[in-house]
Amino acid sequence: MTQTTRDAVLTAVPAALLVALLPPLTASAVPAAPATAASSLSWGPCEGTGTGSDPRQQCATLRVPMDYADPRGPEISLALSRIPAENPKARRGALFLIPGGPGGSSLSAPSGKGQKLPREVRDRYDLIGFAPRGLAPSTAVDCGLEHGDLAATRLRPWPAPDGTIDANMATAQRMADACARNGGELIRHLSTANNARDLDRVRAALGERRISAWGVSYGTYVGAVYRQMFPHRTDRIVLDSNDDPDPARVARAWLAGHEQGVEDTFPHFAAWASAPGNPDRVAETAAEVRPVFLRLAARLDREPIPWPGANPEELNGDVLRQTMLDSLYRPSRYPALAQLMLAAQAGTVPPAPASPPEPVLQNVAAVGAGTLCNDVAWPKSPAAYEKDVAESRAKYPLTAGMPRNAMLCAAWPYPPREAPVRITDRGPSNVLLVQNERDVATPLSGALKLREALGRRAVMVTVNSTGHDAYLAHGNECGDRTVSRFLATGERPARDVYCR
């Protein structure tokens, strides 16, 4: 598989794939990369990038410590890419393209999304992509999960139709055991703080005193953590589609955010799905779409339809709900949900959806598991999840309790090696947040919590758009212009902005 194809696959994978042996680590306790250094990277042609790669893109490999508490111990490789600034005389530095996930890659991003940046930004920055630790072609991890456990409805587990979670707890134990058995030592060192430390090693290897960044989705949390740990090594930081930084919950808060994200976004789908002339119309009015969906999901809970070639090989209520969640990521995916609803109402199914190659799913699932479970301790008690799931199902029936359910982290055998990084308002004021008003994965409610945590360090641009990803993704001229101006010139609005 070429890297371009692999990155396209990773983009389509849902984000959630979603006794400490050492004393807690802090940024000051870990040997830091030097503030500046001569470049130590050997750039050359990129292998396996496919025909979509820009011929200017170069690749390199960097060795970093697997365990930053043992910097002279085993090392791992990070795969890097870059396209140099297009106007060397105007060059300001390096713009890191921080991917979402955990489990996303930006290795092909200099040739892809990076080329959507306006020329005045590309003139000023080397565009830097990378595959984070654990993700091929960097040194990779794999949990060796059973095929059935690679289904999206297992990786992002849904309660039973009656709301019970016994099967989820058993699945969590089986999957966590597989990761402990097959993930090797590296899976214990996957974390957001280590991702930030890796970025600082990349910065030093590039010979840069400071870096700029465009982080998206989970990448906003990586960017915020880097900004907190290494504040004076940052230049211009854009955080796009922002995660709730709650240090007590971390990824648990991101998963829970889907409740509100669906509530924010589903009405937009309902208006589309009831519009006259829509060939995939599912109801005559927007108000009818929600009850139609809920009734259909309940019927499929009772009477699933065989679906050969899919994983699982049936269309049940949870598969419909998961399709709803995936389809709300962007309006261009709405037809997939509507067509599945129409087929199910007729007692049929469309062709089984294409699935990424299993080795890719295994790798992405392992990176997601290691990062989400190592960042913060998850409750072990089934009672805690049972209570949360019941509350969630009552208040948010569309998501049926999934956002507060027990994923494999409920059985993770390794305690976190350090406390989550607390995002604060200390440090230079050089952050611009950009956020869609309706975002199923990183809802506005969570973004506002990151905005509050950053305080005077940040300004936020809220865009009247629907979908995941904001900057250069939905054609909102006001939002795109504001972010581009900041990257190109450093000019930032004096206060928070709403772009209609």
Coordinates of N, CA and C in Angstrom, one line a residue, residues 16-18 145-158 167-168 170-172 174-175 311-314 316 318-319 322 365 402 405-409:
A16 N -12.1 7.6 17.1 CA -12.0 6.9 18.3 C -11.3 5.5 18.3
L17 N -10.8 5.1 17.2 CA -10.2 3.8 17.2 C -9.0 3.8 18.2
L18 N -11.5 3.8 17.7 CA -11.1 4.6 18.8 C -11.3 4.2 19.8
L145 N -5.8 -7.9 17.3 CA -7.2 -8.1 17.7 C -7.9 -9.1 16.8
E146 N -8.9 -9.7 17.4 CA -9.7 -10.6 16.6 C -10.4 -9.8 15.5
H147 N -10.7 -10.4 14.3 CA -11.4 -9.7 13.2 C -12.7 -9.0 13.7
G148 N -13.5 -9.6 14.4 CA -14.7 -9.0 14.9 C -14.5 -7.8 15.8
D149 N -13.4 -7.8 16.5 CA -13.2 -6.7 17.4 C -12.6 -5.4 16.6
L150 N -12.4 -5.6 15.3 CA -12.0 -4.4 14.5 C -13.2 -3.7 14.0
A151 N -14.4 -4.2 14.2 CA -15.6 -3.5 13.8 C -15.7 -2.2 14.5
A152 N -16.2 -1.2 13.8 CA -16.3 0.1 14.4 C -17.2 0.1 15.6
T153 N -18.2 -0.8 15.6 CA -19.1 -0.9 16.8 C -18.5 -1.6 18.0
R154 N -17.3 -2.2 17.8 CA -16.6 -2.7 18.9 C -15.5 -1.7 19.4
L155 N -14.8 -1.1 18.4 CA -13.8 -0.1 18.8 C -14.4 1.1 19.5
R156 N -15.6 1.4 19.1 CA -16.4 2.5 19.7 C -17.7 1.8 20.2
P157 N -17.6 1.2 21.4 CA -18.6 0.2 21.8 C -20.0 0.8 22.1
W158 N -21.0 0.1 21.6 CA -22.4 0.5 21.9 C -23.0 -0.5 22.9
A167 N -21.6 -7.4 28.0 CA -20.8 -7.8 26.8 C -19.7 -6.8 26.5
N168 N -19.9 -5.5 26.7 CA -18.9 -4.5 26.5 C -17.7 -4.7 27.4
A170 N -16.7 -7.5 28.8 CA -16.0 -8.7 28.4 C -15.2 -8.4 27.1
T171 N -15.7 -7.7 26.2 CA -15.0 -7.3 25.0 C -13.8 -6.4 25.4
A172 N -13.9 -5.5 26.3 CA -12.8 -4.6 26.7 C -11.7 -5.5 27.3
R174 N -11.0 -8.7 26.7 CA -10.4 -9.5 25.6 C -9.5 -8.6 24.7
M175 N -9.9 -7.4 24.4 CA -9.1 -6.5 23.6 C -7.9 -6.0 24.3
N311 N -18.7 -6.1 8.5 CA -18.2 -6.4 9.9 C -18.9 -5.6 10.9
P312 N -19.9 -6.1 11.6 CA -20.4 -7.5 11.6 C -21.2 -7.8 10.4
E313 N -21.5 -9.0 10.1 CA -22.2 -9.4 8.9 C -23.7 -9.3 9.1
E314 N -24.1 -8.2 9.7 CA -25.6 -7.9 9.8 C -25.7 -6.4 10.0
N316 N -27.6 -4.2 12.1 CA -28.4 -4.1 13.3 C -28.5 -2.6 13.7
D318 N -27.1 -0.9 16.1 CA -25.8 -0.2 16.4 C -25.1 0.1 15.1
V319 N -25.1 -0.8 14.1 CA -24.5 -0.4 12.8 C -25.1 0.8 12.2
Q322 N -23.9 3.7 14.2 CA -22.5 4.1 13.9 C -22.4 4.7 12.5
A365 N -5.9 0.9 15.3 CA -6.6 0.5 16.6 C -5.6 0.4 17.7
M402 N -23.6 5.1 23.9 CA -22.2 4.8 23.5 C -21.2 5.8 24.0
N405 N -19.8 4.8 27.4 CA -19.7 3.4 27.6 C -18.2 3.0 27.9
A406 N -18.0 1.7 28.2 CA -16.7 1.2 28.5 C -16.1 0.7 27.2
M407 N -15.0 1.3 26.8 CA -14.2 0.8 25.7 C -13.0 0.0 26.4
L408 N -12.1 -0.4 25.6 CA -11.0 -1.4 26.1 C -10.2 -0.7 27.2
C409 N -10.2 0.6 27.3 CA -9.5 1.2 28.4 C -10.0 0.9 29.8

